[in-house]
Short mmCIF file of C-alpha atoms in Angstrom, two decimals:
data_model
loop_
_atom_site.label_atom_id
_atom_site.label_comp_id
_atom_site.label_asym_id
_atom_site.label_seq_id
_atom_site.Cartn_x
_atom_site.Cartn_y
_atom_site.Cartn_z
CA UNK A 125 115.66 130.64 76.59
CA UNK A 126 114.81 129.96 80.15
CA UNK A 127 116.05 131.95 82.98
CA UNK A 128 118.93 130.96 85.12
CA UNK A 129 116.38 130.64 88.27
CA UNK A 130 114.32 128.48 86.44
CA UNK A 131 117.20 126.69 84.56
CA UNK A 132 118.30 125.77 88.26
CA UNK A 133 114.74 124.59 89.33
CA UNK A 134 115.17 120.89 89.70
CA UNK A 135 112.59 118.36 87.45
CA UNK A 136 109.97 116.89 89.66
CA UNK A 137 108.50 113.56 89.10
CA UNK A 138 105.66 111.53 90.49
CA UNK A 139 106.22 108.02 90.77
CA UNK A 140 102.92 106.81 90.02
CA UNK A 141 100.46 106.50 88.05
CA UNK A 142 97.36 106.87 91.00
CA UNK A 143 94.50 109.85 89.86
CA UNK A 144 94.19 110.67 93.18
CA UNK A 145 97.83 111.32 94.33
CA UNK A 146 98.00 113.45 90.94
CA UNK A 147 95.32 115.12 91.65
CA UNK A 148 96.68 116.06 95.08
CA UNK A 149 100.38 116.88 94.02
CA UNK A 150 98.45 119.51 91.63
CA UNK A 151 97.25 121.18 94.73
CA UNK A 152 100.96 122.50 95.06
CA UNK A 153 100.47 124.58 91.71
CA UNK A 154 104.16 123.18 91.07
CA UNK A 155 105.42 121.50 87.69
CA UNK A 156 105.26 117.74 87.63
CA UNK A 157 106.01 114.88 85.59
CA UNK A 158 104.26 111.62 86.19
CA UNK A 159 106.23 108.05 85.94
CA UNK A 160 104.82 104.99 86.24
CA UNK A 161 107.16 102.91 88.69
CA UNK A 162 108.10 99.12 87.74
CA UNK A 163 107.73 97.85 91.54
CA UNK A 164 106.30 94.76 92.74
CA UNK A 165 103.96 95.21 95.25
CA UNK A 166 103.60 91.39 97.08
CA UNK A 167 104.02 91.41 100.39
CA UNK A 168 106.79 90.02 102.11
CA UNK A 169 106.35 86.75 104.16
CA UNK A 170 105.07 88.29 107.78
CA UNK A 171 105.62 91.62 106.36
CA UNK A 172 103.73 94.06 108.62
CA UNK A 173 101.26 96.88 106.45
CA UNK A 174 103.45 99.58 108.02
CA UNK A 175 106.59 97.96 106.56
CA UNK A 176 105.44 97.36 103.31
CA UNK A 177 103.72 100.55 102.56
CA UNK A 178 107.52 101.95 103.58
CA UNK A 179 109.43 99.61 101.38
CA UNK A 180 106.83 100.00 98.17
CA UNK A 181 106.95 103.76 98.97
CA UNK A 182 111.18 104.04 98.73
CA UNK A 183 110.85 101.19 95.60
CA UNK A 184 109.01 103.25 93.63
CA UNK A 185 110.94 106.60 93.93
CA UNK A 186 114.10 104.58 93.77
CA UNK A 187 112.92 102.88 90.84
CA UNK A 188 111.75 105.93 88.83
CA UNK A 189 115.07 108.13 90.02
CA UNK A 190 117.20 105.64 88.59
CA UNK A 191 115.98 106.31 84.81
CA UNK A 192 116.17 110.23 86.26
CA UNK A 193 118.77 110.85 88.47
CA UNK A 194 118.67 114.76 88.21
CA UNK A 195 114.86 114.46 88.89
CA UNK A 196 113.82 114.39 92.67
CA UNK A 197 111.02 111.88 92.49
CA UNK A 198 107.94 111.05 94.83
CA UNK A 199 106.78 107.91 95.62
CA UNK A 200 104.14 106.62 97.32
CA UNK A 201 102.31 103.75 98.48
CA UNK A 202 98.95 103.01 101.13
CA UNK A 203 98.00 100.12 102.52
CA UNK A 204 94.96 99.36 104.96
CA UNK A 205 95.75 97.48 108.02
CA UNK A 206 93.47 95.57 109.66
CA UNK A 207 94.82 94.19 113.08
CA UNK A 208 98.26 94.43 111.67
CA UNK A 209 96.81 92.50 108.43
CA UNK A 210 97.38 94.19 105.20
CA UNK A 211 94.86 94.85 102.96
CA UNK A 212 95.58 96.43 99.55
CA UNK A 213 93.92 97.36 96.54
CA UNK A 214 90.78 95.42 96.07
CA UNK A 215 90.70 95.24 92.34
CA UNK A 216 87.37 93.69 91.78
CA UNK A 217 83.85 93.74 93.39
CA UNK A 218 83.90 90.07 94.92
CA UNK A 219 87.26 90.77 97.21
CA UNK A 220 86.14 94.54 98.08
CA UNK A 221 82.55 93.24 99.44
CA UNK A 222 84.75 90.69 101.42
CA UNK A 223 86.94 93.69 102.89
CA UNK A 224 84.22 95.96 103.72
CA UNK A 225 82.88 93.06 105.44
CA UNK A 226 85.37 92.09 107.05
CA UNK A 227 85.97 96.62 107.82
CA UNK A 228 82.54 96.63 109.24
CA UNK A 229 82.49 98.07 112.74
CA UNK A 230 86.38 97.96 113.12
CA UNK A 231 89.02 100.41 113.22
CA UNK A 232 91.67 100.18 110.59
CA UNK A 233 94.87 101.93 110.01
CA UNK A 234 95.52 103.39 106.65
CA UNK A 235 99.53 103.40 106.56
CA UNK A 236 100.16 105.67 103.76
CA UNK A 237 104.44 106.12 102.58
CA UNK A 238 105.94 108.93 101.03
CA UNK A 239 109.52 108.93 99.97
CA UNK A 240 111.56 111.14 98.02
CA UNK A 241 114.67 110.62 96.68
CA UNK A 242 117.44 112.27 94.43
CA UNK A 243 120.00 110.27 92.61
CA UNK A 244 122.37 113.31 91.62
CA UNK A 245 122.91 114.90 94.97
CA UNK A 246 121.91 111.67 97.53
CA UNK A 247 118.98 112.92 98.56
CA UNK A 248 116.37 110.22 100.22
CA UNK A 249 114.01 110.40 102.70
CA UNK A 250 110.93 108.65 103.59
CA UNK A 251 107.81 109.16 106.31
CA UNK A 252 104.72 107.20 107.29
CA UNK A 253 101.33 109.20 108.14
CA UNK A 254 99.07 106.74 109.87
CA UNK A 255 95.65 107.69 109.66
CA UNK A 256 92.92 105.81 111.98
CA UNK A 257 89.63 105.13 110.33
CA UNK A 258 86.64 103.83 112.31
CA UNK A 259 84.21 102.27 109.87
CA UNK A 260 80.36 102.22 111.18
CA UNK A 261 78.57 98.60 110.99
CA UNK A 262 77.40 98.17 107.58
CA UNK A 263 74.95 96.04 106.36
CA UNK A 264 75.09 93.97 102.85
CA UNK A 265 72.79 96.05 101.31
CA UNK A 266 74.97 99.18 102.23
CA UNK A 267 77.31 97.89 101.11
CA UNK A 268 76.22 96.59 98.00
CA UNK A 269 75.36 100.21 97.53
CA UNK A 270 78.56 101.90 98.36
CA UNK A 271 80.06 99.89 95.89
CA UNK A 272 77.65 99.53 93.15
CA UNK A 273 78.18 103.37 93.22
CA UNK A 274 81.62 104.34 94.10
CA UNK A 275 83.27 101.43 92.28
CA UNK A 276 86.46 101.75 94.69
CA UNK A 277 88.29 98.87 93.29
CA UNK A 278 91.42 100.85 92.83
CA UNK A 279 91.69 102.14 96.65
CA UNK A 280 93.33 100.11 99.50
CA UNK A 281 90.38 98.89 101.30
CA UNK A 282 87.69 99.72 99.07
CA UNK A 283 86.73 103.18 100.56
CA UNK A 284 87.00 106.69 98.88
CA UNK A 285 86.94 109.13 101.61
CA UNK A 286 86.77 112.06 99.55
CA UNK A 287 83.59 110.66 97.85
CA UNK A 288 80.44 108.22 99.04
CA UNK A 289 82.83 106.33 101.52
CA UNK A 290 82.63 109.60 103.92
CA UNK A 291 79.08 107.79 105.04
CA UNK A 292 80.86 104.39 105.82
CA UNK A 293 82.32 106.32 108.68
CA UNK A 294 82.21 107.00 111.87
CA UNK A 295 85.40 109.26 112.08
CA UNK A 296 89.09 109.27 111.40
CA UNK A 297 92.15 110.84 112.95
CA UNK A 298 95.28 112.12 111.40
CA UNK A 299 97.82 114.96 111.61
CA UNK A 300 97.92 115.25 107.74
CA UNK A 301 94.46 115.33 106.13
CA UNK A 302 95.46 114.28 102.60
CA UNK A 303 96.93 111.20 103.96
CA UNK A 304 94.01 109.02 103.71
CA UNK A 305 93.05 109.81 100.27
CA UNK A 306 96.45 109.38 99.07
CA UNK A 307 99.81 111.65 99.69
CA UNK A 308 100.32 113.22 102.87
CA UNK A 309 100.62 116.33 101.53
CA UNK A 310 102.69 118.09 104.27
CA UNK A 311 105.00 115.40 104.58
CA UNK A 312 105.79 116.02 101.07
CA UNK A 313 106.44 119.49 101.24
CA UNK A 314 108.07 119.20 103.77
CA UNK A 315 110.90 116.48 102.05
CA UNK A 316 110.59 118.10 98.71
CA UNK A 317 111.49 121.52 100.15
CA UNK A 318 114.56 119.99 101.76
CA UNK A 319 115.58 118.24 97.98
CA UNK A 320 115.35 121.23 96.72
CA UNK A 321 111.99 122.36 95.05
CA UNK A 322 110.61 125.41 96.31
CA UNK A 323 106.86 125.81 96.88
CA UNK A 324 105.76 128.85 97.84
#
């Protein structure tokens, strides 16, 4: 029979189906469900990457906390912007050799969303962790590499920081260091605190 503290605790749910923001949420040490959200993900006519990573971001939680309305559920969503162009996931070799081409000795903006919402008691909030990424000049056969290896076809812009894609770098700047790979992680403590769910 569970105790009335933990009876009280309220269900937390992941709104996606991404390893990597799974693996970070696990970080936490907290009990999570995981949800795949329904959510289209084309971009809006003239939709800016900042804007859509936003909109996808509140979708998905919204989408997921309507089938759970107790639940307070996370969503997420990144997208790479390149001179205010979004680039997504690449999803197969040909179009991720054309963005790391395209990447080579630029600096792009990873605009990664987190939103968390709670049907039951109104609860929704959403922030944006922009994280700059300068990418070194890479030549074909680097990138050839890089890819060959890494297979990054799931990842907006077709680099895995935490892995291989470190040495496509020449630095990035944030103020939340699990941004980039996925879920800034402070900015979701931060919102799932306030729904609610204690951490620590």
């Amino acid at each position: 029979m569970p105790t009335p503290e933990n009876h009280s605790k309220k269900r937390l749910i992941l709104g996606s189906t991404s390893p990597y923001r799974r693996e970070l949420l696990a970080r936490l040490g907290i009990a999570f469900d995981v949800e795949r959200p329904e959510v289209d993900e084309t971009p809006q006519p003239g939709e800016k990457p900042a804007a859509l990573a936003m909109r996808l971001a509140l979708a998905k939680a919204r989408e997921v906390a309507r089938h759970h309305p107790e639940a307070v559920v996370i969503g997420s969503d990144q997208v790479a912007d390149l001179d205010g162009e979004p680039l997504g996931k690449p999803g197969n070799h040909e179009r991720a050799v054309d963005q790391l081409r395209r990447m080579s000795g630029q600096t792009v903006v990873f605009q990664t969303a987190v939103a968390v919402v709670c049907l039951s008691s109104g609860f929704e909030q959403s922030d944006l962790a922009a994280v700059q990424v300068a990418f070194r000049t890479l030549t074909e056969a680097e990138i050839e590499h890089y890819l060959r290896t890494e297979q990054p076809y799931d990842c907006a812009g077709s680099a895995k920081s935490e892995g291989l894609g470190i040495a496509l770098l020449e630095r990035i700047e944030n103020d939340d260091p699990t941004a980039l790979v996925g879920l800034p992680l402070i900015r979701t403590c931060r919102m799932i605190r306030a729904a609610g769910v204690p951490i620590l």
